PDB file of C-alpha atoms in Angstrom:
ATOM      1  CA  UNK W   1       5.396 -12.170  10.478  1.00  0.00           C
ATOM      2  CA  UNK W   2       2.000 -14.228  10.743  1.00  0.00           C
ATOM      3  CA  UNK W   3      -0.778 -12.722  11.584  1.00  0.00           C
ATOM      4  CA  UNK W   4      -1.924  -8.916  12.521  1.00  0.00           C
ATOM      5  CA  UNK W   5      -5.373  -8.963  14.620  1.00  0.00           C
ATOM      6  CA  UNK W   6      -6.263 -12.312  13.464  1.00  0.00           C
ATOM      7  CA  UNK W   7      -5.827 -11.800   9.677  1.00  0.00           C
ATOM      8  CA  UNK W   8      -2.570 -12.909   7.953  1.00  0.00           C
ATOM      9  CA  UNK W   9      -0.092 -10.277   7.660  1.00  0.00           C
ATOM     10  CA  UNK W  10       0.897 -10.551   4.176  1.00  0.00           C
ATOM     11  CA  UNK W  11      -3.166  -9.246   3.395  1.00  0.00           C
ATOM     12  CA  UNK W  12      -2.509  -5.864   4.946  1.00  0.00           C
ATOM     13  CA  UNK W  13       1.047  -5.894   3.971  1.00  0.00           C
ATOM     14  CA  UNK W  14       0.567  -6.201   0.410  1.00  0.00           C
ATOM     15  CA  UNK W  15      -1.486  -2.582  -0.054  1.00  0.00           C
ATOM     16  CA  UNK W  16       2.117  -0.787   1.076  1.00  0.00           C
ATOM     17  CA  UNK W  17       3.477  -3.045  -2.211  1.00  0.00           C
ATOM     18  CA  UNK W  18       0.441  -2.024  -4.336  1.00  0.00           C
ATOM     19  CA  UNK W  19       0.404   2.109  -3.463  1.00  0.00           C
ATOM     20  CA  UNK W  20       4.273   2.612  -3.105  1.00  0.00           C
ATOM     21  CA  UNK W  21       5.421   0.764  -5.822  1.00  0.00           C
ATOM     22  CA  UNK W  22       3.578   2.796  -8.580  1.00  0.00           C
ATOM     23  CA  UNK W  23       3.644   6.177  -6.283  1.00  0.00           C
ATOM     24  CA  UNK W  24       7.708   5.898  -5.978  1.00  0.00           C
ATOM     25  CA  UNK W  25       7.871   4.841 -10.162  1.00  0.00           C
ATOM     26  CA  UNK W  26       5.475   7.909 -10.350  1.00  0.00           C
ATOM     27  CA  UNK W  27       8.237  10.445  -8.641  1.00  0.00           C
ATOM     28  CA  UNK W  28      11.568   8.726 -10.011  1.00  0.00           C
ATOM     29  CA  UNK W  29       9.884   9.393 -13.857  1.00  0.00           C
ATOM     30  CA  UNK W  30       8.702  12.750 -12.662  1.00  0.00           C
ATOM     31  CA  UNK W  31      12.229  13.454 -10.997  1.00  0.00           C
ATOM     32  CA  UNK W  32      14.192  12.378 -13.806  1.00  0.00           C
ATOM     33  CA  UNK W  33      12.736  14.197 -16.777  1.00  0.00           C
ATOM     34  CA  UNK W  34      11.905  17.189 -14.416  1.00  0.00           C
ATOM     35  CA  UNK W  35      15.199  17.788 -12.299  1.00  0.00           C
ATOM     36  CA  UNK W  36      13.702  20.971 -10.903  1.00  0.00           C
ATOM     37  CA  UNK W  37      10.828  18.417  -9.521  1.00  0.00           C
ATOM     38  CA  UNK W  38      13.585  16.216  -8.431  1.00  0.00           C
ATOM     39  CA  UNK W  39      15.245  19.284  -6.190  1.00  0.00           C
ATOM     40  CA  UNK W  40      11.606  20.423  -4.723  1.00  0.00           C
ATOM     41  CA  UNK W  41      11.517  16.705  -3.634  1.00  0.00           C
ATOM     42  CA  UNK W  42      14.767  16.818  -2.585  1.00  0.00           C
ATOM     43  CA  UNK W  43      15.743  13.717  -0.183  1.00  0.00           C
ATOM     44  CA  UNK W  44      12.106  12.916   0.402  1.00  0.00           C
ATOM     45  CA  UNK W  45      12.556  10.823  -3.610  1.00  0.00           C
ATOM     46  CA  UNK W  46      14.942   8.440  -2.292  1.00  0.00           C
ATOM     47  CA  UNK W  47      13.420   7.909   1.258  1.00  0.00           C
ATOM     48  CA  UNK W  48      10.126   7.438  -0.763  1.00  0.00           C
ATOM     49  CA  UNK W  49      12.123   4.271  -2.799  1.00  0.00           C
ATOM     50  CA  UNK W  50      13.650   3.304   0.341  1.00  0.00           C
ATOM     51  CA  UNK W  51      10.572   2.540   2.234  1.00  0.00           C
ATOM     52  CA  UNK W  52       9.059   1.235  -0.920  1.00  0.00           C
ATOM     53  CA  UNK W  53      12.436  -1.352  -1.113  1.00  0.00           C
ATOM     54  CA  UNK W  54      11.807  -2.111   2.825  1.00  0.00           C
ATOM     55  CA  UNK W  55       7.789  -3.408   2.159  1.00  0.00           C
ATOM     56  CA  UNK W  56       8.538  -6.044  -0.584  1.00  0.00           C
ATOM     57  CA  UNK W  57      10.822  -8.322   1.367  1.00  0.00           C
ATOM     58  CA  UNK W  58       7.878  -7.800   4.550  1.00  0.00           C
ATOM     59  CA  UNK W  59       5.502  -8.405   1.983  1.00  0.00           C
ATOM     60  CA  UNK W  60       6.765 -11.411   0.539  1.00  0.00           C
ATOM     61  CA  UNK W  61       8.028 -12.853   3.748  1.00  0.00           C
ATOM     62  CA  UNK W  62       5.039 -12.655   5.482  1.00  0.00           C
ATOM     63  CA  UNK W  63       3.581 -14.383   1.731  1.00  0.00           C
ATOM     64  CA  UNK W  64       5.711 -16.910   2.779  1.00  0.00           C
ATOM     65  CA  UNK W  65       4.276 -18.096   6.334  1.00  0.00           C
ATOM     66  CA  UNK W  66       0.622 -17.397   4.718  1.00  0.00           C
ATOM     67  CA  UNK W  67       1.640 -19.692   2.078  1.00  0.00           C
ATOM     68  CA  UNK W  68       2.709 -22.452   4.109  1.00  0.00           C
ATOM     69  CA  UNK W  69      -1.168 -22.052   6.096  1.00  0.00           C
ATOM     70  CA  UNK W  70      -2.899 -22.475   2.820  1.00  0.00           C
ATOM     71  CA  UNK W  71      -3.494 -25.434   0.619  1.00  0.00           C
ATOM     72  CA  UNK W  72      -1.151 -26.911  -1.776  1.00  0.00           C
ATOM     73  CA  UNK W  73      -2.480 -24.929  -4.730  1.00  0.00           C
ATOM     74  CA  UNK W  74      -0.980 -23.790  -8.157  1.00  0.00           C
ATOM     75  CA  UNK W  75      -2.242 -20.200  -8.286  1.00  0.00           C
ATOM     76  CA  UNK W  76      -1.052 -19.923  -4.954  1.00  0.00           C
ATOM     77  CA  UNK W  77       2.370 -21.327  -6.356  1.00  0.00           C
ATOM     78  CA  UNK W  78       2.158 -19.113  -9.869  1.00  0.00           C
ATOM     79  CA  UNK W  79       1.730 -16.035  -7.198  1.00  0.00           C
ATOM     80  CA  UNK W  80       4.585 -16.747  -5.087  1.00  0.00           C
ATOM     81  CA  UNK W  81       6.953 -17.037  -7.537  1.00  0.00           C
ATOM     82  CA  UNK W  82       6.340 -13.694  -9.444  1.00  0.00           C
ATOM     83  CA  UNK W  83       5.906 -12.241  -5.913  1.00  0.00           C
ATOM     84  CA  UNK W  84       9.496 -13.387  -5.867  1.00  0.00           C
ATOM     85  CA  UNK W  85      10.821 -11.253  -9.068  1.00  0.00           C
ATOM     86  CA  UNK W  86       9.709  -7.976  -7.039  1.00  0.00           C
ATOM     87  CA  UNK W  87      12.571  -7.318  -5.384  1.00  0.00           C
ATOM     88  CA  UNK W  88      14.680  -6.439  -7.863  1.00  0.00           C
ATOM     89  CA  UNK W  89      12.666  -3.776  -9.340  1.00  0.00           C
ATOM     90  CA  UNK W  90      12.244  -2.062  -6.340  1.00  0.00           C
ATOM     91  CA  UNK W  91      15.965  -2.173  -5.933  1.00  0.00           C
ATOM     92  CA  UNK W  92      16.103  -0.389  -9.237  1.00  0.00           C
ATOM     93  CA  UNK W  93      13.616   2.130  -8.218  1.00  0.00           C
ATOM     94  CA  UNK W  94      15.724   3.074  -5.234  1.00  0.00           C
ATOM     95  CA  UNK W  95      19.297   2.992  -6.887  1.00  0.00           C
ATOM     96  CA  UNK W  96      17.756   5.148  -9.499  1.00  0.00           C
ATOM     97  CA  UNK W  97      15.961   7.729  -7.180  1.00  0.00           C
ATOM     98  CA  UNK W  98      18.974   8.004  -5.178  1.00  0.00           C
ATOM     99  CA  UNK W  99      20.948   8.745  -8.366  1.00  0.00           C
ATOM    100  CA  UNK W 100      18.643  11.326  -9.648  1.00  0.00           C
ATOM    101  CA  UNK W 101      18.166  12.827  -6.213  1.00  0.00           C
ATOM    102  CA  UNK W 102      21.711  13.538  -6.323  1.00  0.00           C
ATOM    103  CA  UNK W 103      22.545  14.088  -9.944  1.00  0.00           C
ATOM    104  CA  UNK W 104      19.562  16.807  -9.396  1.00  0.00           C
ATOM    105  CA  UNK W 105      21.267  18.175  -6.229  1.00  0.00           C
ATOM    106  CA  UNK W 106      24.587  18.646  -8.451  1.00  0.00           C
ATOM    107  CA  UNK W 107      23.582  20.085 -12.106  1.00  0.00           C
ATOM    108  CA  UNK W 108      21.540  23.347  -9.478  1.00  0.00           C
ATOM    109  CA  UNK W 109      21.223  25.815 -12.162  1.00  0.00           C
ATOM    110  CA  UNK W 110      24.052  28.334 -12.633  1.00  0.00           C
ATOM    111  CA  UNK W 111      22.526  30.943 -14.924  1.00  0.00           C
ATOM    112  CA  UNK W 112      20.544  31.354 -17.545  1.00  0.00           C
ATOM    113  CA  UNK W 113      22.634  28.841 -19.741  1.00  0.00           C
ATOM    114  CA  UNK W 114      21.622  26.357 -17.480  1.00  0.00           C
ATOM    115  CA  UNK W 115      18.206  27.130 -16.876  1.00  0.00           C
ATOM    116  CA  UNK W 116      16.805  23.475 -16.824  1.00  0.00           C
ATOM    117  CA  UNK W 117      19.370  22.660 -14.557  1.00  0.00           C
ATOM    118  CA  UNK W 118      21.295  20.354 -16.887  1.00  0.00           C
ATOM    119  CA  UNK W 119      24.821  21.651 -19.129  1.00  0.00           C
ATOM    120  CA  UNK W 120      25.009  20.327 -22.278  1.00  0.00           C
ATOM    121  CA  UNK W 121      28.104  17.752 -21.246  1.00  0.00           C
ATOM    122  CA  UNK W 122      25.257  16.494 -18.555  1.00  0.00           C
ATOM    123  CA  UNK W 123      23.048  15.544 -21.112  1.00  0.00           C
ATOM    124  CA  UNK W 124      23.627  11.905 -22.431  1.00  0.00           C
ATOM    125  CA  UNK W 125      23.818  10.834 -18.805  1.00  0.00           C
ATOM    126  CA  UNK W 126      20.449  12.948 -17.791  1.00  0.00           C
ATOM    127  CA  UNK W 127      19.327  10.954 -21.003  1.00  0.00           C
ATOM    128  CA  UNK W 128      20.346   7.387 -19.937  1.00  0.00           C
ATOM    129  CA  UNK W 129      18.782   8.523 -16.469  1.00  0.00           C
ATOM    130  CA  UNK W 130      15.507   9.135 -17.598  1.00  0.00           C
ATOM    131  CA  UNK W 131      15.573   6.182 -19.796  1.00  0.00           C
ATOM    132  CA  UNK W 132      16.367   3.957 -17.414  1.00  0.00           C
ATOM    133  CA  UNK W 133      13.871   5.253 -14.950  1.00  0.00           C
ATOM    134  CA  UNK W 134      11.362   5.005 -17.374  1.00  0.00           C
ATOM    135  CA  UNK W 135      12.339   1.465 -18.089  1.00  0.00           C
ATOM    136  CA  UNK W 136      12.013   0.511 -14.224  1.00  0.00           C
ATOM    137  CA  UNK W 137       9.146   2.000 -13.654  1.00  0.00           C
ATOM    138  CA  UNK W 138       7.333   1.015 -16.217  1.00  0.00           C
ATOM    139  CA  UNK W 139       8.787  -3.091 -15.283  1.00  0.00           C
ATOM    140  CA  UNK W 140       7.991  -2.310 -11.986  1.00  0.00           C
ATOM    141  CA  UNK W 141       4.283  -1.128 -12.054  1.00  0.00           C
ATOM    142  CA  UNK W 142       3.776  -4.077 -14.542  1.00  0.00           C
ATOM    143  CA  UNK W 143       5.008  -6.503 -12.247  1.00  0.00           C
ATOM    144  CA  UNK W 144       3.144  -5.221  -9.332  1.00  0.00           C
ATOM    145  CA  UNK W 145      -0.016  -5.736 -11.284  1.00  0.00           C
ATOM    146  CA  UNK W 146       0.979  -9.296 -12.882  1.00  0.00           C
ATOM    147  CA  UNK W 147       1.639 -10.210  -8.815  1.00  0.00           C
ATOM    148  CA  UNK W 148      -1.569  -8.564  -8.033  1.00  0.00           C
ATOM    149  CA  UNK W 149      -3.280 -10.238 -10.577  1.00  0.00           C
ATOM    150  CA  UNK W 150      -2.123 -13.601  -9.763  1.00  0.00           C
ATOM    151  CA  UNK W 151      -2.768 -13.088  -5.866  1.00  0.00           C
ATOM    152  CA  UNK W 152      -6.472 -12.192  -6.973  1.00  0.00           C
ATOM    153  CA  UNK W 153      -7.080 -15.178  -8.924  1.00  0.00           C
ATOM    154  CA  UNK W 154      -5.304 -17.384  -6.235  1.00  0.00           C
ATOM    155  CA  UNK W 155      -7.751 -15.921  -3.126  1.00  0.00           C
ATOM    156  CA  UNK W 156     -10.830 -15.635  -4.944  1.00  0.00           C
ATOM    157  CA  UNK W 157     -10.559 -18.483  -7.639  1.00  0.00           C
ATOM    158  CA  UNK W 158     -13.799 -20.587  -6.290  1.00  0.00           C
ATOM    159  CA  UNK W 159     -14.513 -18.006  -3.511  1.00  0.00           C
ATOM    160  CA  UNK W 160     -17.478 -16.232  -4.971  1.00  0.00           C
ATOM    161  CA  UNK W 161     -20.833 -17.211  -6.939  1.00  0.00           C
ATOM    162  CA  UNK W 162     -21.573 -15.201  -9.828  1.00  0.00           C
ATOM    163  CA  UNK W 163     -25.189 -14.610  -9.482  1.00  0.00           C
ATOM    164  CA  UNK W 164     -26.133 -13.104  -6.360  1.00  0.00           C
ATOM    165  CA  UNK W 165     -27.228 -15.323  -3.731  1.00  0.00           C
ATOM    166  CA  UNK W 166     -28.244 -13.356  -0.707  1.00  0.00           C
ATOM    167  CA  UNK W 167     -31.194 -12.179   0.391  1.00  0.00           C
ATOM    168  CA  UNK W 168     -30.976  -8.541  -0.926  1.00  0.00           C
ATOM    169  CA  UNK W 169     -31.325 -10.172  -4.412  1.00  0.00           C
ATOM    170  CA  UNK W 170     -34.643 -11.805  -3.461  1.00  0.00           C
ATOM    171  CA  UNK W 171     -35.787  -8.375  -2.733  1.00  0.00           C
ATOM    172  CA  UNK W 172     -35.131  -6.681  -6.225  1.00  0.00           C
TER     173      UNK W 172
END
C-alpha cells in the first residue's frame, strides 16, 4: 500500500498503531485482573487484539514503500527498525486477550465461594495471567511510543523553524 488520496499510506495508517495498541493493552490489564470486566467484554477483548495484530503489519508495510520514497536517512533507518520489533508485542497482546477471554468465560462464578469468579486452584494461573499481561502491555505501549518517537524525529528533524516565521508573528 502507497498512497491514500495523495498522502502516503503508512501516515494515516500509523494512528490505528498509536490508539489500538495502548486501548487493547488498556482492556487485556483491565480483563485480566478484573475477570468480571473480562466476561462484560466478552469476545469483543480478543477481536479488539485481533484488529490491533492486523494494523501493525499494514502499518509497517506500507512504512516500507514510504521508506523506499524518502531519502537515505538514519532516523528514517533508527525508525524502521524498531517499527520492526512491533509485531511481536501485538502478538502477545492478542494470545493473551484470547486466553483471558476464555479463561474468564470458564472460572463464571458458581456461588458465593467463587464470587470473583476465580477458585482457589485457578489462582497461580489467574496470577501468571495478569502478570504477563501486565508485562505486555506495559512492553507494548513503550514500544509504540519509542516507534512514535523515532518516526517524529525522523519527519520533522529539520522540518520546522523554532521562532515563528509567518506573518501572524509580525502582527503580535
Amino acid at each position: 500500500m502507497g498512497l491514500v488520496n495523495g498522502l502516503p499510506a503508512h501516515v494515516l495508517l500509523v494512528h490505528f498503531v498509536v490508539v489500538l495498541v495502548p486501548l487493547t493493552a488498556l482492556a487485556l490489564t483491565v480483563g485480566a485482573i478484573w475477570p468480571s470486566a473480562a466476561r462484560r467484554m466478552g469476545v469483543v477483548l480478543p477481536l479488539l487484539a485481533l484488529v490491533t495484530l492486523a494494523s501493525v503489519p499494514l502499518a509497517t508495510g506500507a512504512g516500507e514503500w514510504l521508506e523506499e520514497h524518502v531519502g537515505d536517512n538514519a532516523l528514517v533507518r533508527r525508525h524502521a527498525e524498531l517499527g520492526d520489533g512491533l509485531l511481536p508485542w501485538a502478538l502477545g497482546l492478542f494470545a493473551l486477550s484470547a486466553l483471558v477471554w476464555w479463561a474468564a468465560r470458564r472460572t463464571a462464578p458458581a456461588g458465593p465461594a467463587a464470587s470473583d469468579g476465580t477458585r482457589w486452584s485457578a489462582l497461580p494461573v489467574r496470577a501468571a495471567a495478569v502478570v504477563l499481561s501486565l508485562v505486555v502491555a506495559a512492553g507494548a505501549v513503550v514500544d509504540v511510543y519509542r516507534i512514535g518517537d523515532s518516526g517524529a524525529k525522523a519527519a520533522w528533524h529539520d522540518g520546522f523553524s523554532k521562532t515563528a516565521t509567518g506573518t501572524d508573528a509580525d502582527d503580535r
